[in-house]
GROMACS .gro file of C-alpha atoms in nm:
model
  211
    1UNK     CA    1  10.241   8.584   6.630
    2UNK     CA    2  10.467   8.608   6.350
    3UNK     CA    3  10.245   8.448   6.140
    4UNK     CA    4   9.922   8.644   6.269
    5UNK     CA    5  10.063   9.020   6.217
    6UNK     CA    6  10.214   8.888   5.867
    7UNK     CA    7   9.834   8.813   5.733
    8UNK     CA    8   9.715   9.125   5.900
    9UNK     CA    9   9.971   9.301   5.730
   10UNK     CA   10   9.870   9.119   5.393
   11UNK     CA   11   9.537   9.171   5.439
   12UNK     CA   12   9.507   9.534   5.562
   13UNK     CA   13   9.856   9.674   5.386
   14UNK     CA   14   9.981   9.849   5.752
   15UNK     CA   15   9.900   9.805   6.122
   16UNK     CA   16   9.933  10.181   6.301
   17UNK     CA   17   9.800  10.087   6.666
   18UNK     CA   18   9.807   9.773   6.814
   19UNK     CA   19   9.610   9.770   7.110
   20UNK     CA   20   9.784   9.469   7.340
   21UNK     CA   21   9.464   9.353   7.566
   22UNK     CA   22   9.461   8.966   7.607
   23UNK     CA   23   9.492   8.812   7.916
   24UNK     CA   24   9.344   8.570   8.192
   25UNK     CA   25   9.366   8.483   8.576
   26UNK     CA   26   9.221   8.292   8.853
   27UNK     CA   27   9.135   8.445   9.199
   28UNK     CA   28   9.393   8.253   9.432
   29UNK     CA   29   9.635   8.332   9.699
   30UNK     CA   30  10.007   8.277   9.609
   31UNK     CA   31  10.065   7.940   9.819
   32UNK     CA   32   9.749   7.778   9.659
   33UNK     CA   33   9.854   7.828   9.290
   34UNK     CA   34  10.084   7.600   9.094
   35UNK     CA   35  10.335   7.607   8.880
   36UNK     CA   36  10.128   7.554   8.518
   37UNK     CA   37   9.895   7.805   8.701
   38UNK     CA   38  10.153   8.062   8.738
   39UNK     CA   39  10.316   8.000   8.356
   40UNK     CA   40   9.937   8.039   8.189
   41UNK     CA   41   9.874   8.375   8.364
   42UNK     CA   42  10.248   8.475   8.290
   43UNK     CA   43  10.284   8.338   7.962
   44UNK     CA   44   9.934   8.544   7.850
   45UNK     CA   45   9.994   8.867   7.986
   46UNK     CA   46  10.383   8.893   7.996
   47UNK     CA   47  10.491   8.707   7.762
   48UNK     CA   48  10.214   8.786   7.467
   49UNK     CA   49  10.264   9.089   7.550
   50UNK     CA   50  10.612   9.088   7.399
   51UNK     CA   51  10.606   8.868   7.178
   52UNK     CA   52  10.282   9.065   6.998
   53UNK     CA   53  10.466   9.345   7.030
   54UNK     CA   54  10.770   9.259   6.874
   55UNK     CA   55  10.564   9.151   6.554
   56UNK     CA   56  10.437   9.447   6.521
   57UNK     CA   57  10.754   9.672   6.551
   58UNK     CA   58  10.944   9.462   6.364
   59UNK     CA   59  10.739   9.343   6.050
   60UNK     CA   60  10.610   9.716   6.032
   61UNK     CA   61  10.667   9.960   6.331
   62UNK     CA   62  11.009  10.018   6.307
   63UNK     CA   63  10.954  10.127   5.954
   64UNK     CA   64  10.652  10.356   5.964
   65UNK     CA   65  10.590  10.427   6.306
   66UNK     CA   66  10.282  10.346   6.494
   67UNK     CA   67  10.155  10.366   6.847
   68UNK     CA   68  10.100  10.062   7.074
   69UNK     CA   69   9.933  10.039   7.428
   70UNK     CA   70   9.946   9.731   7.663
   71UNK     CA   71   9.694   9.661   7.947
   72UNK     CA   72   9.833   9.668   8.294
   73UNK     CA   73   9.596   9.650   8.586
   74UNK     CA   74   9.538   9.797   8.929
   75UNK     CA   75   9.896   9.621   9.066
   76UNK     CA   76   9.974   9.947   9.262
   77UNK     CA   77  10.093   9.805   9.648
   78UNK     CA   78  10.066   9.484   9.526
   79UNK     CA   79   9.819   9.217   9.415
   80UNK     CA   80   9.679   9.013   9.662
   81UNK     CA   81   9.464   8.667   9.543
   82UNK     CA   82   9.596   8.719   9.194
   83UNK     CA   83   9.948   8.736   9.275
   84UNK     CA   84  10.023   8.587   8.911
   85UNK     CA   85   9.845   8.864   8.768
   86UNK     CA   86  10.005   9.100   8.933
   87UNK     CA   87  10.373   8.951   8.902
   88UNK     CA   88  10.304   8.999   8.516
   89UNK     CA   89  10.117   9.308   8.462
   90UNK     CA   90  10.387   9.489   8.676
   91UNK     CA   91  10.657   9.340   8.397
   92UNK     CA   92  10.425   9.460   8.162
   93UNK     CA   93  10.482   9.796   8.283
   94UNK     CA   94  10.819   9.758   8.268
   95UNK     CA   95  10.869   9.643   7.921
   96UNK     CA   96  10.622   9.955   7.839
   97UNK     CA   97  10.866  10.202   7.969
   98UNK     CA   98  11.174   9.993   7.815
   99UNK     CA   99  11.005   9.983   7.480
  100UNK     CA  100  10.942  10.374   7.463
  101UNK     CA  101  11.272  10.423   7.529
  102UNK     CA  102  11.397  10.172   7.269
  103UNK     CA  103  11.113  10.239   6.999
  104UNK     CA  104  11.061  10.632   7.020
  105UNK     CA  105  11.336  10.694   6.809
  106UNK     CA  106  11.105  10.500   6.447
  107UNK     CA  107  10.819  10.721   6.619
  108UNK     CA  108  10.652  10.442   6.792
  109UNK     CA  109  10.473  10.559   7.141
  110UNK     CA  110  10.468  10.282   7.406
  111UNK     CA  111  10.211  10.332   7.655
  112UNK     CA  112   9.944  10.149   7.901
  113UNK     CA  113   9.621  10.186   8.060
  114UNK     CA  114   9.630  10.055   8.419
  115UNK     CA  115   9.191   9.975   8.492
  116UNK     CA  116   9.072   9.930   8.801
  117UNK     CA  117   8.734   9.739   8.861
  118UNK     CA  118   8.567   9.759   8.542
  119UNK     CA  119   8.190   9.625   8.524
  120UNK     CA  120   8.278   9.421   8.244
  121UNK     CA  121   8.155   9.030   8.108
  122UNK     CA  122   8.432   8.904   8.276
  123UNK     CA  123   8.343   8.923   8.594
  124UNK     CA  124   8.094   8.670   8.552
  125UNK     CA  125   8.378   8.386   8.439
  126UNK     CA  126   8.399   8.364   8.857
  127UNK     CA  127   8.241   8.180   9.106
  128UNK     CA  128   8.013   8.276   9.329
  129UNK     CA  129   8.188   8.354   9.651
  130UNK     CA  130   8.371   8.611   9.401
  131UNK     CA  131   8.158   8.738   9.225
  132UNK     CA  132   7.999   8.831   9.605
  133UNK     CA  133   8.389   8.975   9.711
  134UNK     CA  134   8.295   9.188   9.347
  135UNK     CA  135   7.956   9.295   9.502
  136UNK     CA  136   8.135   9.474   9.777
  137UNK     CA  137   8.420   9.677   9.572
  138UNK     CA  138   8.234  10.023   9.472
  139UNK     CA  139   8.188  10.108   9.820
  140UNK     CA  140   8.632  10.148   9.782
  141UNK     CA  141   8.600  10.323   9.491
  142UNK     CA  142   8.635  10.699   9.541
  143UNK     CA  143   8.413  10.751   9.304
  144UNK     CA  144   8.167  10.460   9.429
  145UNK     CA  145   8.103  10.259   9.094
  146UNK     CA  146   8.241  10.068   8.887
  147UNK     CA  147   8.400  10.171   8.553
  148UNK     CA  148   8.268  10.122   8.239
  149UNK     CA  149   8.429   9.896   7.918
  150UNK     CA  150   8.322  10.261   7.716
  151UNK     CA  151   8.516  10.436   7.933
  152UNK     CA  152   8.814  10.226   7.965
  153UNK     CA  153   8.803  10.186   7.636
  154UNK     CA  154   8.836  10.573   7.534
  155UNK     CA  155   9.119  10.632   7.750
  156UNK     CA  156   9.311  10.373   7.525
  157UNK     CA  157   9.219  10.568   7.170
  158UNK     CA  158   9.267  10.838   7.267
  159UNK     CA  159   9.680  10.692   7.354
  160UNK     CA  160   9.672  10.577   7.042
  161UNK     CA  161   9.552  10.916   6.849
  162UNK     CA  162   9.764  11.149   6.767
  163UNK     CA  163   9.598  11.399   7.030
  164UNK     CA  164   9.862  11.147   7.241
  165UNK     CA  165  10.153  11.201   6.962
  166UNK     CA  166  10.392  11.399   7.333
  167UNK     CA  167  10.284  11.131   7.521
  168UNK     CA  168  10.523  10.771   7.567
  169UNK     CA  169  10.618  10.504   7.857
  170UNK     CA  170  10.315  10.729   8.081
  171UNK     CA  171  10.035  10.502   8.252
  172UNK     CA  172   9.644  10.608   8.225
  173UNK     CA  173   9.494  10.463   8.539
  174UNK     CA  174   9.109  10.409   8.493
  175UNK     CA  175   9.046  10.339   8.854
  176UNK     CA  176   8.811  10.609   9.012
  177UNK     CA  177   9.111  10.717   9.277
  178UNK     CA  178   9.135  10.343   9.387
  179UNK     CA  179   9.519  10.383   9.463
  180UNK     CA  180   9.428  10.698   9.656
  181UNK     CA  181   9.184  10.581   9.880
  182UNK     CA  182   9.334  10.469  10.264
  183UNK     CA  183   9.212  10.337  10.569
  184UNK     CA  184   9.248  10.617  10.750
  185UNK     CA  185   9.026  10.826  10.557
  186UNK     CA  186   8.622  10.774  10.517
  187UNK     CA  187   8.470  10.792  10.211
  188UNK     CA  188   8.121  11.049  10.228
  189UNK     CA  189   7.848  10.874  10.062
  190UNK     CA  190   7.903  10.975   9.696
  191UNK     CA  191   7.661  11.287   9.593
  192UNK     CA  192   7.661  11.326   9.255
  193UNK     CA  193   7.900  11.173   8.929
  194UNK     CA  194   7.881  11.088   8.599
  195UNK     CA  195   7.916  10.761   8.383
  196UNK     CA  196   8.015  10.739   8.010
  197UNK     CA  197   7.873  10.440   7.779
  198UNK     CA  198   7.967  10.494   7.489
  199UNK     CA  199   7.878  10.135   7.367
  200UNK     CA  200   7.522  10.113   7.308
  201UNK     CA  201   7.475   9.763   7.329
  202UNK     CA  202   7.650   9.734   7.666
  203UNK     CA  203   7.499   9.583   7.905
  204UNK     CA  204   7.675   9.545   8.311
  205UNK     CA  205   7.779   9.158   8.410
  206UNK     CA  206   7.499   8.950   8.582
  207UNK     CA  207   7.642   8.966   8.874
  208UNK     CA  208   7.498   9.284   8.968
  209UNK     CA  209   7.133   9.215   8.913
  210UNK     CA  210   7.203   8.994   9.296
  211UNK     CA  211   7.190   9.232   9.426
   0.00000   0.00000   0.00000
């Protein structure tokens, strides 16, 4: 991390914004996750986020200010089936709030985005059993669709921009309202809605072609 940040500064002279979006996980119940599997996900999702943010802050932003956006997930109420990722992202949430307080004096804002079910190419990396689960999730979203990569990116760009100059330590959910759905409430069929597709070359994951 230290060398990568130093190289970026040498090449460009400044790092004004950082989006910590690296991550990875695999579906499995807790009882079937080995220590190595758990450690790999936590190291990537949590440790990597901390180390990159720390290096960008200490090497540049502490002296010049800037904005950092970290990646969370739909972790509210637990993350059954992906407990390693849920635990790591919950750690990133707390890290975000801590850094937002500790680094604000230097003009550094730290926020996060929490995507729900985004129709990205990463969905095609799962096995067919889990792909079948994914196909049915849109019906559980109050907006009754998956989000697009551009809709998530738009929230990140906003948090990195001067327009968010007084937003610090916050999380923007980009999830169509999933945490607000309740088992006691039947969602009415979606009658209308808008989708933002800001990436001209975007293509939905191939798993939806099986519908």
